[in-house]
XYZ file of C-alpha atoms in Angstrom:
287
model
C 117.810 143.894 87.936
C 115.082 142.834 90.497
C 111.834 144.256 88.785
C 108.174 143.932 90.770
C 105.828 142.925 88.149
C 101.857 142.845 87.876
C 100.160 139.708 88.615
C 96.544 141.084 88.578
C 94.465 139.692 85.453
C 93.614 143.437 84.380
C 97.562 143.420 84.087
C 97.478 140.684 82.202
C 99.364 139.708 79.407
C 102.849 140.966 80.372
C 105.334 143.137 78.984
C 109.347 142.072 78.783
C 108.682 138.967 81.652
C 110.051 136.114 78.525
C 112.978 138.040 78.895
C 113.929 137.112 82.564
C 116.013 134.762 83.723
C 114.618 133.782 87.094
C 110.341 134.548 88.192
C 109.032 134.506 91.323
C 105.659 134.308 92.586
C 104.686 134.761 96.242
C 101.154 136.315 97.703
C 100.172 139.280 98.670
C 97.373 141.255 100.445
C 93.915 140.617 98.531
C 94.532 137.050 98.099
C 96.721 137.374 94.636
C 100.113 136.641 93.963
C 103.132 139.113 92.825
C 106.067 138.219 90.872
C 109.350 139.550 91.010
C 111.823 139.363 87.622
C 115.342 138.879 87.571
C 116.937 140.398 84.320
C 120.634 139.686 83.541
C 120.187 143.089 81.363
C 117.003 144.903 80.605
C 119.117 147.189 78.334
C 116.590 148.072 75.301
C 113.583 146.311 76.930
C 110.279 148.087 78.068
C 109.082 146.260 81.425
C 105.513 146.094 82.881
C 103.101 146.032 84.539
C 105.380 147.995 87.100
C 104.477 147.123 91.054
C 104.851 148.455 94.418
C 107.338 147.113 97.004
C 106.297 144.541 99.212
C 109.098 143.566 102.178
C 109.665 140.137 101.667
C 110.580 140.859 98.413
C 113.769 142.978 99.534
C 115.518 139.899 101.340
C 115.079 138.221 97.317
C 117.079 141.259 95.925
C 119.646 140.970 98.475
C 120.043 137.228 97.409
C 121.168 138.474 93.857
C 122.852 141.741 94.983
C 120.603 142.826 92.800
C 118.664 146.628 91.923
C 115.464 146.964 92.805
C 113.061 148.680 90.685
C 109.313 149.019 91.469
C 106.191 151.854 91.550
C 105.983 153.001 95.116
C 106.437 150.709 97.987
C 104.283 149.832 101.417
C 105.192 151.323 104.636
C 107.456 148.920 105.560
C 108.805 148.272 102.510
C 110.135 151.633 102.235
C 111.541 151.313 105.730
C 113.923 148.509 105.037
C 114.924 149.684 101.524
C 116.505 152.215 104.244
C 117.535 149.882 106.995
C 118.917 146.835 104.356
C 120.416 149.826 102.011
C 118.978 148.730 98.869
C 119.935 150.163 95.761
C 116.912 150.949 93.971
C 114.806 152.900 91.319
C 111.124 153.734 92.522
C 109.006 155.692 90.128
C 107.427 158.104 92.975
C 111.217 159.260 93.621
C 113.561 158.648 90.708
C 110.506 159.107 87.840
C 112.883 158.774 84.649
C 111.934 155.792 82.242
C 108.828 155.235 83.975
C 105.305 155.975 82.223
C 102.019 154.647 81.566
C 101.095 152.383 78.122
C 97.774 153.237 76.736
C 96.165 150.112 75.827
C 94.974 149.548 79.230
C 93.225 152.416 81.366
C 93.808 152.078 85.105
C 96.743 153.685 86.537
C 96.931 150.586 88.778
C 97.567 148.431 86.071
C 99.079 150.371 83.477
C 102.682 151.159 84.687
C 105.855 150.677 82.667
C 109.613 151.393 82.504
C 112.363 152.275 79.690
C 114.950 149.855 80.260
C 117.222 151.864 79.189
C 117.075 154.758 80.930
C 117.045 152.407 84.107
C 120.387 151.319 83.186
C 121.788 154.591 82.740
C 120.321 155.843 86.008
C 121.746 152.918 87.678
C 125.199 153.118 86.236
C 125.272 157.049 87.590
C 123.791 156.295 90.578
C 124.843 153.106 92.188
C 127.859 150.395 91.688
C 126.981 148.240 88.993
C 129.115 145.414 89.483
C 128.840 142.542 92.243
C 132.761 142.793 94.745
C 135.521 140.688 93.917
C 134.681 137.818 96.314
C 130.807 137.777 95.039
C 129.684 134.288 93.926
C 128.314 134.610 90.745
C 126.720 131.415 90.504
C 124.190 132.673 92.889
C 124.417 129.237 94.134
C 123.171 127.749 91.466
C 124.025 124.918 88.993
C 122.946 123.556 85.602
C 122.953 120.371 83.685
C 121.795 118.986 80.553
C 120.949 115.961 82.999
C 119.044 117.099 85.315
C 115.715 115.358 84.993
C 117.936 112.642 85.759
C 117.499 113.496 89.706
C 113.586 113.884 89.273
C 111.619 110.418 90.301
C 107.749 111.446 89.956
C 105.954 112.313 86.592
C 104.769 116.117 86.750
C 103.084 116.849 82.909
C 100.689 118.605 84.931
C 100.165 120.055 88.429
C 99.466 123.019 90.491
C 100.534 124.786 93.279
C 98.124 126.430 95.599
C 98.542 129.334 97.521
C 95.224 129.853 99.423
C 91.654 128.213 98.271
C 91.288 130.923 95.647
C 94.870 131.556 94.287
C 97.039 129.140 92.434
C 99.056 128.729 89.306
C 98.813 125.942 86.932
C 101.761 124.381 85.224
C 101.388 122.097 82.162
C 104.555 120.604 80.316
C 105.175 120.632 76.405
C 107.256 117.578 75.459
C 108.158 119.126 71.920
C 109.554 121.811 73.473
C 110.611 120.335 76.983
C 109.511 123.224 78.881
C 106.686 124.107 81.428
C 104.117 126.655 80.795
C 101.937 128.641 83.576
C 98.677 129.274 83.801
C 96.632 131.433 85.573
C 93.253 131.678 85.924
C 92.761 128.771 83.371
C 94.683 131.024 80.507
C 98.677 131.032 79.540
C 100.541 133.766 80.947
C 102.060 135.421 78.589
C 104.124 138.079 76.810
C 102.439 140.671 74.779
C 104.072 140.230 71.625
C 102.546 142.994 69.479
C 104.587 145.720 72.251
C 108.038 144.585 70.584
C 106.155 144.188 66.630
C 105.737 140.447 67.403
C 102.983 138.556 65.855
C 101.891 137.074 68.888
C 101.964 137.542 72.414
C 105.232 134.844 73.683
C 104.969 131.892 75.819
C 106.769 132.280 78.710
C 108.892 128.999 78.308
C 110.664 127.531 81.662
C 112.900 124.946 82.041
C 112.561 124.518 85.664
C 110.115 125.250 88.530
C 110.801 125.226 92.284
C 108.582 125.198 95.019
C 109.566 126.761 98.327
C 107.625 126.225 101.330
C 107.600 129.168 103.388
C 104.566 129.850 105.815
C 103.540 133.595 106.383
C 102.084 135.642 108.309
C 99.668 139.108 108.669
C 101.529 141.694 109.822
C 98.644 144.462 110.043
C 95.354 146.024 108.728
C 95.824 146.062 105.631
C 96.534 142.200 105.243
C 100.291 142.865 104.471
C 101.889 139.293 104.776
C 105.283 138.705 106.311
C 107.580 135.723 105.312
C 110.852 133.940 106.399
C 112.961 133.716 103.799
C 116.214 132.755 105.117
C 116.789 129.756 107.414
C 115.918 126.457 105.751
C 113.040 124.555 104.585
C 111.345 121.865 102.281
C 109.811 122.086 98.216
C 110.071 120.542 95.430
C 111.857 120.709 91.913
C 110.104 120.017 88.841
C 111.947 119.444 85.244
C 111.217 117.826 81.793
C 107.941 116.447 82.948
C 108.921 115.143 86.107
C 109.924 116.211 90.290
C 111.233 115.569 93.128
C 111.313 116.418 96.618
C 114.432 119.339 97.535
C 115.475 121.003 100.776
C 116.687 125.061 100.675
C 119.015 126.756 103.155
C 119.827 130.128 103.233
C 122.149 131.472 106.074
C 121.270 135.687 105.702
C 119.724 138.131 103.828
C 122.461 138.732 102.024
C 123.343 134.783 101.167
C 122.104 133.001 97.958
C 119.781 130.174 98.393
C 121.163 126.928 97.954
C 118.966 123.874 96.803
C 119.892 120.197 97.362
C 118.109 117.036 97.363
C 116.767 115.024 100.371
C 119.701 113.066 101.135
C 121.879 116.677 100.384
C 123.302 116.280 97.107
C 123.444 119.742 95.601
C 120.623 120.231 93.392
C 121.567 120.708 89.331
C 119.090 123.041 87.109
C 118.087 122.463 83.809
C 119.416 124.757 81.695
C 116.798 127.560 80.813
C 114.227 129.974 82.836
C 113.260 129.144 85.936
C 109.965 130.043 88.095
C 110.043 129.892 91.742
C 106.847 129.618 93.940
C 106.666 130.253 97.548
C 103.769 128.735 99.023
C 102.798 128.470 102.700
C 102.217 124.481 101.812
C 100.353 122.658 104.343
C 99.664 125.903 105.986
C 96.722 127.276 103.385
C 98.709 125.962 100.525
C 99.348 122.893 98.703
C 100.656 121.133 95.120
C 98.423 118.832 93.234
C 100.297 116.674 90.672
C-alpha cells in the first residue's frame, strides 16, 4: 500500500507513518515536500494526513506493484493513473474509510483513512497479490553489516531541497537509528490517536539520497521528475555514508542501489527514508 501523506506543518505530527516500511520525500508545488508511505499491511491502522496525487509519485507505486491510495489527484496525475493502469483508492471516487479527524480544522489538513476498510475494498476490487515471476525483494537487500560499506561519519546532516525546504537528520547511538527533523522539530507519530502516551519517533535504520533534477511542468508550479534511468546519491547508516549509484530500467522495474565501484548495495535492517533531491541543481546535503 502506496499511501500520499501530509508534509505541511499544520499536518503535522502524523498519523500511522512509524508504521511504514519504506518513506519518501520529494517536492512539490509551493516549495514543500510530500511523502509517500509504503505499508506491508495497514490492516487495523488509521492513516493521515491523506494527500492528493502528484505524477511522479505513480512511477514509485509501479516500483512496488503497489495500491495507491490518496485524496484527489492533479490533472495529470489523474491522467496517468489511467494511462499506467494503477490500481488505486481516491477518496473523491471510492469515499469508504476515508474521513476527517477533529483535532485539527482545515479540510486541507485534516484527511484520514480506515485501514481496514481500504483493505477490504482492495481485496474486492483489485488483485491483491504480486504474479508468480514478481521479485519480492523489490531489489533490495539487508545486512546486520551494513555500516560496514559506509566510509564518512554522518551523526548529523541535511539534505536540501531548495533554499527554503530541507529535512534534518540526526543519529541516536543508543538506539542506532536516524531521526528527521523538520522545521527544527522531530517528525513524529501522534501517539495519543492509537492510546499511546506519546506521540512515536519515527525510527530509521537507513536513509538514501537520490539525485533526481526536476522540472515545472505548468502554472501551477507542478514539478516533473525522472525517475527511471540511472543516477548518483548517497546511503547513510549507523552514523555514517557513502556515496551509491541507482538504476532503474522502467516504470514498472524496482530500483536497484549499488556502490561506486557496483557492488550491490546491502540495507540495514529496519525503516528506511528516501529523499529525492535535485542536488546540485537547487539542492544539496550538508554533513
Amino acid at each position: 500500500y502506496c499511501v500520499m501523506v501530509n508534509n505541511h506543518p499544520e499536518g503535522r505530527p502524523s498519523i500511522g507513518l512509524s508504521h511504514a516500511s519504506i518513506i519518501y520525500e520529494a517536492l512539490v508545488e509551493g516549495e514543500i515536500t510530500r511523502l509517500m508511505a509504503i505499508f506491508n499491511d495497514i490492516d487495523g491502522l488509521d492513516i493521515g494526513n491523506i494527500r492528493s496525487c502528484r505524477h511522479y509519485y505513480l512511477s514509485l507505486v509501479q516500483a512496488y506493484d503497489g495500491l495507491y491510495i490518496h485524496w484527489g489527484s492533479s490533472n495529470i496525475g489523474r491522467d496517468h493513473i489511467a494511462q499506467y493502469g494503477i490500481d488505486d483508492i481516491d477518496a473523491l471516487t471510492h469515499g469508504d474509510g476515508f474521513y476527517r479527524e477533529d483535532f485539527r480544522f482545515s479540510n486541507e489538513h485534516n484527511a484520514m483513512i480506515h485501514g481496514s476498510q481500504a483493505v477490504a475494498y482492495a481485496k474486492s476490487a483489485y488483485e491483491t497479490e504480486h504474479a508468480e515471476d514478481y521479485d519480492t525483494t523489490y531489489g533490495l537487500m539487508f545486512s546486520k553489516d551494513a555500516v560496514e560499506q559506509c566510509t564518512n561519519e554522518s551523526t548529523d546532516f541535511t539534505v536540501q531541497y531548495l533554499a527554503s525546504t530541507k529535512t534534518n537528520f540526526k543519529y541516536d547511538a543508543d538506539k542506532n537509528c536516524y531521526n528527521a527533523f523538520i522545521d527544527g522539530t522531530e517528525y513524529k507519530d501522534r501517539g495519543d490517536y492509537y492510546d499511546n502516551a506519546d506521540d512515536a519517533s519515527i525510527d530509521l535504520a537507513n536513509v538514501i539520497i537520490l539525485k533526481v533534477p526536476y522540472t515545472v511542468v505548468d502554472s501551477y508550479a507542478h514539478k516533473d521528475m525522472e525517475l527511471t534511468g540511472s543516477g548518483t546519491g548517497y546511503f547513510a547508516t549507523g552514523g555514517k555514508y557513502v556515496e551509491i549509484n541507482w538504476t532503474r530500467a522502467d516504470r514498472e522495474d524496482c530500483f536497484h542501489y549499488t556502490l561506486t565501484d557496483g557492488t550491490p548495495l546491502a540495507l540495514s535492517v529496519g525503516k528506511t527514508y528516501i529523499c529525492i533531491s535535485p542536488l546540485g541543481d537547487g539542492g544539496s546535503v550538508t554533513w
